[in-house]
mmCIF file of C-alpha atoms in Angstrom:
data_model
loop_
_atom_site.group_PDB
_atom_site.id
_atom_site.type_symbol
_atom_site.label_atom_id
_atom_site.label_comp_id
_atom_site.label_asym_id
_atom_site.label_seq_id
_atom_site.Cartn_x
_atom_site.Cartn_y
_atom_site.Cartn_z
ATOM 1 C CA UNK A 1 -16.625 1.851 -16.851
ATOM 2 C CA UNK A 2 -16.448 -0.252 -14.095
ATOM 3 C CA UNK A 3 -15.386 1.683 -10.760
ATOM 4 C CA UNK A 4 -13.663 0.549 -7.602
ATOM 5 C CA UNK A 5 -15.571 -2.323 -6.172
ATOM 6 C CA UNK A 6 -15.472 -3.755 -2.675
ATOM 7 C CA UNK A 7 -16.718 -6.619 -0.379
ATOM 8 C CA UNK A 8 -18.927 -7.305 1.355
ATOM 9 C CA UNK A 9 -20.636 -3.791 1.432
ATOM 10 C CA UNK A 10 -21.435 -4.356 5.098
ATOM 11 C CA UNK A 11 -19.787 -7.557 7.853
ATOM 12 C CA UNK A 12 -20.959 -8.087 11.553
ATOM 13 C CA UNK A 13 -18.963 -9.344 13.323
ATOM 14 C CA UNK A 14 -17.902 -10.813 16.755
ATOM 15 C CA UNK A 15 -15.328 -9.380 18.877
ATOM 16 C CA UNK A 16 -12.204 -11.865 18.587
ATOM 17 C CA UNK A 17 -13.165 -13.251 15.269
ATOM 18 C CA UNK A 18 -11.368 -12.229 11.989
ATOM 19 C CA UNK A 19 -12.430 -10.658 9.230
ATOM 20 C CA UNK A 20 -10.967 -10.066 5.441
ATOM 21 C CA UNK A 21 -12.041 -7.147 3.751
ATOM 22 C CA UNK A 22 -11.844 -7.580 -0.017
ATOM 23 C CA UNK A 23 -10.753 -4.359 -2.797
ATOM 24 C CA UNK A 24 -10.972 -5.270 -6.286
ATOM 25 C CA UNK A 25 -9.690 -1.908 -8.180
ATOM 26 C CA UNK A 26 -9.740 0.115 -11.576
ATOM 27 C CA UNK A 27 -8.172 -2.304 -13.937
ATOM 28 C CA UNK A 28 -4.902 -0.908 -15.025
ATOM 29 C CA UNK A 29 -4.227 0.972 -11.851
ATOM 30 C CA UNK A 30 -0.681 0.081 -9.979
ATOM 31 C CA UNK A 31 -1.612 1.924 -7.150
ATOM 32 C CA UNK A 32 -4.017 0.809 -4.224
ATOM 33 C CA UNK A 33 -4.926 2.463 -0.900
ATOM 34 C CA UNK A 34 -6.602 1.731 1.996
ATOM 35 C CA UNK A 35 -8.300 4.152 4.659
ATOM 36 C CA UNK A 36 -10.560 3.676 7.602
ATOM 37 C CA UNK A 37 -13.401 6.285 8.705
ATOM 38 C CA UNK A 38 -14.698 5.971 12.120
ATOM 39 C CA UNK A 39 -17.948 7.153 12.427
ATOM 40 C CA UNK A 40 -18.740 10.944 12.407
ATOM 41 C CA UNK A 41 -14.568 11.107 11.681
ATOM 42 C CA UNK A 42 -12.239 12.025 8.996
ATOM 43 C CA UNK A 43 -10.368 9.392 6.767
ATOM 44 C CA UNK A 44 -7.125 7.260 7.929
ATOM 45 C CA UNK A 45 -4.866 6.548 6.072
ATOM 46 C CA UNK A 46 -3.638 2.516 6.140
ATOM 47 C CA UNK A 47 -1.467 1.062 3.816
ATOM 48 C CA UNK A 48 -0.445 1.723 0.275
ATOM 49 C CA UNK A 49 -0.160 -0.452 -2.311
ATOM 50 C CA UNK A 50 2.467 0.330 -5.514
ATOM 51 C CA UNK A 51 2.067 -3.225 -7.599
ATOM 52 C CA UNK A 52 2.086 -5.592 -5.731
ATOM 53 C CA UNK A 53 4.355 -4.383 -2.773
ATOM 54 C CA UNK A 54 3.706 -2.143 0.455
ATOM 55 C CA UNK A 55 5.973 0.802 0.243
ATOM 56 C CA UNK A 56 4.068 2.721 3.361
ATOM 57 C CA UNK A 57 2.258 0.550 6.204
ATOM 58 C CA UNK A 58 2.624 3.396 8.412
ATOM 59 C CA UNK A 59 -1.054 3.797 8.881
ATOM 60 C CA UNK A 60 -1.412 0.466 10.173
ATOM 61 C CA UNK A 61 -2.568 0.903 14.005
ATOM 62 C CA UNK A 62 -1.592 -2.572 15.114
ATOM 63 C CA UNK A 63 0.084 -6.082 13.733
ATOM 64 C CA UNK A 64 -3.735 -7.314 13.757
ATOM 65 C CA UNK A 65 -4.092 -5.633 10.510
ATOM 66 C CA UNK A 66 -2.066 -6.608 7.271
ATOM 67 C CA UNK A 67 -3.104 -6.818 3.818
ATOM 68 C CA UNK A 68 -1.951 -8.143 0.248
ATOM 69 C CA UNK A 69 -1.897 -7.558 -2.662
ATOM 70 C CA UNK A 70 -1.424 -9.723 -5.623
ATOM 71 C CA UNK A 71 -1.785 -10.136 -9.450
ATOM 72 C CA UNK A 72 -1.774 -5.773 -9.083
ATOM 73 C CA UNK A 73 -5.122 -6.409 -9.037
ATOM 74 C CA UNK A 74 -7.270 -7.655 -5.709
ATOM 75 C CA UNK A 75 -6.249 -6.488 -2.165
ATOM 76 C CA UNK A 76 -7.468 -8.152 1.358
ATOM 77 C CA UNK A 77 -7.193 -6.089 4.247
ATOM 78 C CA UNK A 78 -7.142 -8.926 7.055
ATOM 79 C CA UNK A 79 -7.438 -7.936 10.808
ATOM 80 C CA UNK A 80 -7.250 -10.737 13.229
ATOM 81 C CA UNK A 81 -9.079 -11.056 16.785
ATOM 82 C CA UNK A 82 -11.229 -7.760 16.048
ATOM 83 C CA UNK A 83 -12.211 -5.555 18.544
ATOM 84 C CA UNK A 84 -14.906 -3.114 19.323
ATOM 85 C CA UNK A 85 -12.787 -0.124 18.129
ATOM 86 C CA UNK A 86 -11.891 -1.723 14.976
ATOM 87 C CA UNK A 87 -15.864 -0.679 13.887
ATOM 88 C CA UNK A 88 -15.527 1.327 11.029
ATOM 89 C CA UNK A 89 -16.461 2.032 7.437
ATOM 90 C CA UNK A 90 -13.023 0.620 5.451
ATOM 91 C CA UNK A 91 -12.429 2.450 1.738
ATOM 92 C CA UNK A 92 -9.966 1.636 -0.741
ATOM 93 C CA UNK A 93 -9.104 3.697 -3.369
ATOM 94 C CA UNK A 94 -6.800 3.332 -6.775
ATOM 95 C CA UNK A 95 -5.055 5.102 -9.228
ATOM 96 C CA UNK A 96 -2.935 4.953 -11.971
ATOM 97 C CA UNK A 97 0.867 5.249 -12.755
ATOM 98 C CA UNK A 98 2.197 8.275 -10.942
ATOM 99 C CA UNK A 99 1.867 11.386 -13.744
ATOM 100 C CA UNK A 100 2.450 14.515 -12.518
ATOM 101 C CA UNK A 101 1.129 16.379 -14.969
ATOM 102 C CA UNK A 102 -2.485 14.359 -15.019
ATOM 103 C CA UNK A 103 -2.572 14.366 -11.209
ATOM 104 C CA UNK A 104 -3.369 10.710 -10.620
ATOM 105 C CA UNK A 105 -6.261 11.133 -8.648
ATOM 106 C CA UNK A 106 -7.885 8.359 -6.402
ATOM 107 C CA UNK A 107 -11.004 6.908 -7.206
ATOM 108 C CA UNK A 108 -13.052 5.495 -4.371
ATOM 109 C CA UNK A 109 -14.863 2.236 -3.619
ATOM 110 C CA UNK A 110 -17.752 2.841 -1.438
ATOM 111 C CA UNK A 111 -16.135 1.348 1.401
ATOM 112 C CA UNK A 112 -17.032 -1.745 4.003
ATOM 113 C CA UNK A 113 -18.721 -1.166 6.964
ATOM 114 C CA UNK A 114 -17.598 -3.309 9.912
ATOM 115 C CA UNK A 115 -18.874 -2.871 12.617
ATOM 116 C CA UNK A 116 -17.729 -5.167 16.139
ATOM 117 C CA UNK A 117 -19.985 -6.523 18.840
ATOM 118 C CA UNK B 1 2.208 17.500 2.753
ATOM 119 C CA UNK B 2 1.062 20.582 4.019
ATOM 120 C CA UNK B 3 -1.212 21.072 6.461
ATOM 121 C CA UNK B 4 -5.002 22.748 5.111
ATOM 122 C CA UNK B 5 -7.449 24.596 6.740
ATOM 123 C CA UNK B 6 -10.646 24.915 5.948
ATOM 124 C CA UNK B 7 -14.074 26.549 7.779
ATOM 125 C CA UNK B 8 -16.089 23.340 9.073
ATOM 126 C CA UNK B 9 -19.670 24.153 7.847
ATOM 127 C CA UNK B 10 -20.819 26.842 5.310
ATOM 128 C CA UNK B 11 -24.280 27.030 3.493
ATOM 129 C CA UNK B 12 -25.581 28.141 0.359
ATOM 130 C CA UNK B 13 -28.781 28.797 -1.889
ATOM 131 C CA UNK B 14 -29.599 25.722 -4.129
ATOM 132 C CA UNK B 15 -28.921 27.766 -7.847
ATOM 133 C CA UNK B 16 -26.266 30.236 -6.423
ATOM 134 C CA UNK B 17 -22.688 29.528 -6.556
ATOM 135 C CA UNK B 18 -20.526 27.845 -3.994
ATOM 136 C CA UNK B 19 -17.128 29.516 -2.761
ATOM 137 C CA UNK B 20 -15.586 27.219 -0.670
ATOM 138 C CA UNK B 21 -12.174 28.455 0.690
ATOM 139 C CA UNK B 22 -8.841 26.628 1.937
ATOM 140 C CA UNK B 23 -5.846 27.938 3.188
ATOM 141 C CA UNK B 24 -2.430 26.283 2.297
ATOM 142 C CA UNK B 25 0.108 28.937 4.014
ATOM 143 C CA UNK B 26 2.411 26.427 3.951
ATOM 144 C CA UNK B 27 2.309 24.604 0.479
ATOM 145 C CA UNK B 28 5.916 23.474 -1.073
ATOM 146 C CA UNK B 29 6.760 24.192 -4.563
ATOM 147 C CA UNK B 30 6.067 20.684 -5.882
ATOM 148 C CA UNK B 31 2.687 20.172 -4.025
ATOM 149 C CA UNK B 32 -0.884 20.741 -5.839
ATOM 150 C CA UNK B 33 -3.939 21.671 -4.427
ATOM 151 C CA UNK B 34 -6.644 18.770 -4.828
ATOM 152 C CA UNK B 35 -10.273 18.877 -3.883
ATOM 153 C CA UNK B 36 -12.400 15.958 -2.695
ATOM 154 C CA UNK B 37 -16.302 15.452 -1.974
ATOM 155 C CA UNK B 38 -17.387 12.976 0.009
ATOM 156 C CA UNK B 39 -21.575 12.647 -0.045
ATOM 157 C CA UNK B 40 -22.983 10.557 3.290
ATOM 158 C CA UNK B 41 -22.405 7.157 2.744
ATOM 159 C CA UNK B 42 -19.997 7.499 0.062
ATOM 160 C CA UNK B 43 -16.574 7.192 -0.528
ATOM 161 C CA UNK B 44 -14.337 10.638 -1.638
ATOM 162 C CA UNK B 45 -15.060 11.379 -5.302
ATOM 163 C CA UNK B 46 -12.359 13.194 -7.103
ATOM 164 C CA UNK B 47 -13.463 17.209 -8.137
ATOM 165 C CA UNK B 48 -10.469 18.935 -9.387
ATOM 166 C CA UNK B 49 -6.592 19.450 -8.426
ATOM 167 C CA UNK B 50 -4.481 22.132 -9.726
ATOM 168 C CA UNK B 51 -0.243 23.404 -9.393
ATOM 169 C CA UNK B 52 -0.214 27.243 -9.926
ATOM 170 C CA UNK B 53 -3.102 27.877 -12.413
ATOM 171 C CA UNK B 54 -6.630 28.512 -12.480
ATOM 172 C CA UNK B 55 -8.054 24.916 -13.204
ATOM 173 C CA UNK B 56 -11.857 23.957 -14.430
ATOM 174 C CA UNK B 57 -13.890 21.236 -15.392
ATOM 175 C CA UNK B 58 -17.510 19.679 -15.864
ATOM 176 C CA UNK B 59 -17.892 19.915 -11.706
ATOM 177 C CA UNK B 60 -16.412 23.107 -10.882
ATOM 178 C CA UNK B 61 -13.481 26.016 -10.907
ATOM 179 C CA UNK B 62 -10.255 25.875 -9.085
ATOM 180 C CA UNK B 63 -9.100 29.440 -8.217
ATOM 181 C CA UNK B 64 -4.979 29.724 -6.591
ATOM 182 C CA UNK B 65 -3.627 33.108 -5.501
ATOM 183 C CA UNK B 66 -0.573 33.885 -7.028
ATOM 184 C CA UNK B 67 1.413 33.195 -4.190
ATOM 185 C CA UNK B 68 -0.026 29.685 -3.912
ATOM 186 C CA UNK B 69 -1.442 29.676 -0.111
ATOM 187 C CA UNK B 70 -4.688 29.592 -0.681
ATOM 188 C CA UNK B 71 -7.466 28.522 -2.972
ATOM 189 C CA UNK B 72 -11.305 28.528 -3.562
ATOM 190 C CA UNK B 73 -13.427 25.573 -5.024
ATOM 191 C CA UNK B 74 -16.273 27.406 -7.014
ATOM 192 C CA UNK B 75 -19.424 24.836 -7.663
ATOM 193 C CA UNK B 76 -21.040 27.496 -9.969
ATOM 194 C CA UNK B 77 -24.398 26.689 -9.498
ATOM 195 C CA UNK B 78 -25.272 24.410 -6.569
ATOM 196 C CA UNK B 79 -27.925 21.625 -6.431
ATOM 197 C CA UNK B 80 -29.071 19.783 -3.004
ATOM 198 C CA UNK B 81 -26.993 16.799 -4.248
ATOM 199 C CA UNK B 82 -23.704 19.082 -3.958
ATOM 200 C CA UNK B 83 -24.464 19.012 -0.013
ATOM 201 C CA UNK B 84 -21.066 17.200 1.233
ATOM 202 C CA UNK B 85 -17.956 17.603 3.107
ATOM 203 C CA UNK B 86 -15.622 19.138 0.882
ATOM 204 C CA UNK B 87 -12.090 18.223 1.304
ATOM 205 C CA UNK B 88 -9.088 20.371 0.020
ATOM 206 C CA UNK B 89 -5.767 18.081 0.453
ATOM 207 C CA UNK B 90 -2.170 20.024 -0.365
ATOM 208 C CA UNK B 91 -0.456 16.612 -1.949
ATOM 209 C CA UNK B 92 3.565 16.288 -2.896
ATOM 210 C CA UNK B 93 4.926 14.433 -5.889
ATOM 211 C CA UNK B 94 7.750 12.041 -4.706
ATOM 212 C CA UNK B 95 8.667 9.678 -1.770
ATOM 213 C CA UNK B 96 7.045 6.349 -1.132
ATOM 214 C CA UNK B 97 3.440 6.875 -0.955
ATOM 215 C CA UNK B 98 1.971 10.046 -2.696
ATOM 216 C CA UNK B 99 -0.984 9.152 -0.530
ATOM 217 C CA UNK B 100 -3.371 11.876 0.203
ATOM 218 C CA UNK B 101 -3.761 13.533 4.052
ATOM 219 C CA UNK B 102 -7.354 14.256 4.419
ATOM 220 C CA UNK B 103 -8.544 16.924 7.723
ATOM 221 C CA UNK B 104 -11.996 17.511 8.416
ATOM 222 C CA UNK B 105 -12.952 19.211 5.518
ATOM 223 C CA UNK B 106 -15.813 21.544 4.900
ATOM 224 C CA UNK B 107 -19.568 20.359 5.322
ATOM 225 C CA UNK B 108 -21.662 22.229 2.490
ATOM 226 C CA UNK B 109 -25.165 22.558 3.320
ATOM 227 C CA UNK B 110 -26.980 23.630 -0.188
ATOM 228 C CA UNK B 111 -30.512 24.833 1.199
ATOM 229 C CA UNK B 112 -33.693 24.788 -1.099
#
């Protein structure tokens, strides 16, 4: 079936300019994450999703960076007047309801690179 | 969540198994051990996750100690396209987010 998808695979862009970063995930799954990865660096946490609101934004590094999420479907990660050190490969991941017993693990999108000039 | 540790490189013979280890000293009662692979240019791909029990599946074994801090991902017979960073994550049930803590993981070199 039909994984995590996102968009645009890759964005240039120019330092000031803004950018939306697009997640569509696993139909079906409540839950929505996003992470950033630096280059040669570990993954970020960001913001998680449960429906449609944003229990935990506490990985957000700055109020230039927000996202939504509606329908419990599509999520934009939106950062405003981008800067150099905002170049980064962005991944969103889903998963479904919360079971404990089944685990609930995330499934990946292959992530947006943006990188800032 | 509590904090992993893992060694940051380790190789191994393409057809031999894989024995990748991760230390949890600290893991709660309520918190499973999960296990992530992340090939360049990839996002994470789910392996296996486990509470207490010895866990397996099409990609590989889980193996806890008894006393729950630590636990070795066994690929049982390794291929070049197993060469990744390996990720073992100590992840909590309840709260607001459930979302996973990744470190810096282990980066498996399988050699031909």
């Amino acid at each position: 079936g039909a994984g995590v998808s996102q968009s645009p695979s890759n964005k240039v862009t120019e330092k000031g300019k803004d950018v939306e970063l697009r997640c569509d995930p696993i139909s079906g799954h409540t839950a929505l994450y996003w992470y950033r990865q630096r280059l040669g660096q570990g993954l970020e946490f960001l913001i998680y999703f449960q429906g449609n609101s944003a229990p935990d934004k506490s990985g957000l590094p700055s109020d230039r960076f927000s996202a939504e999420r509606t329908g419990e479907s599509v999520s934009t990660l939106t950062i405003q007047r981008t800067q150099q050190e905002d170049s980064a490969v962005y991944l969103c991941a889903s998963s479904p309801q919360m079971s404990v017993r089944f685990g609930s693990p995330l499934h990946f999108g292959n992530g947006t690179r943006l990188t800032v000039t | 969540d509590a904090k992993t540790t893992q060694p940051p490189s380790m190789d191994c013979a393409e057809g031999r198994a894989a024995n990748l280890p991760c230390n949890h000293s600290t893991i709660s009662g309520n918190e499973y051990v999960y296990w992530y692979r992340q090939i360049h240019s990839q996002g994470p791909q789910y392996i296996i996750h486990g509470l207490k029990n010895n866990e397996t599946n099409e990609m590989a074994s889980l193996i806890i100690t008894e006393d729950r801090k630590s636990s070795t991902l066994i690929l049982p017979h390794a291929t070049l396209r197993d060469t990744a960073v390996y990720y073992c994550i100590a992840r909590g049930y309840g709260g607001a987010t459930n979302k996973l803590i990744f470190g810096t993981g282990t980066l498996l070199a399988v050699q031909p």
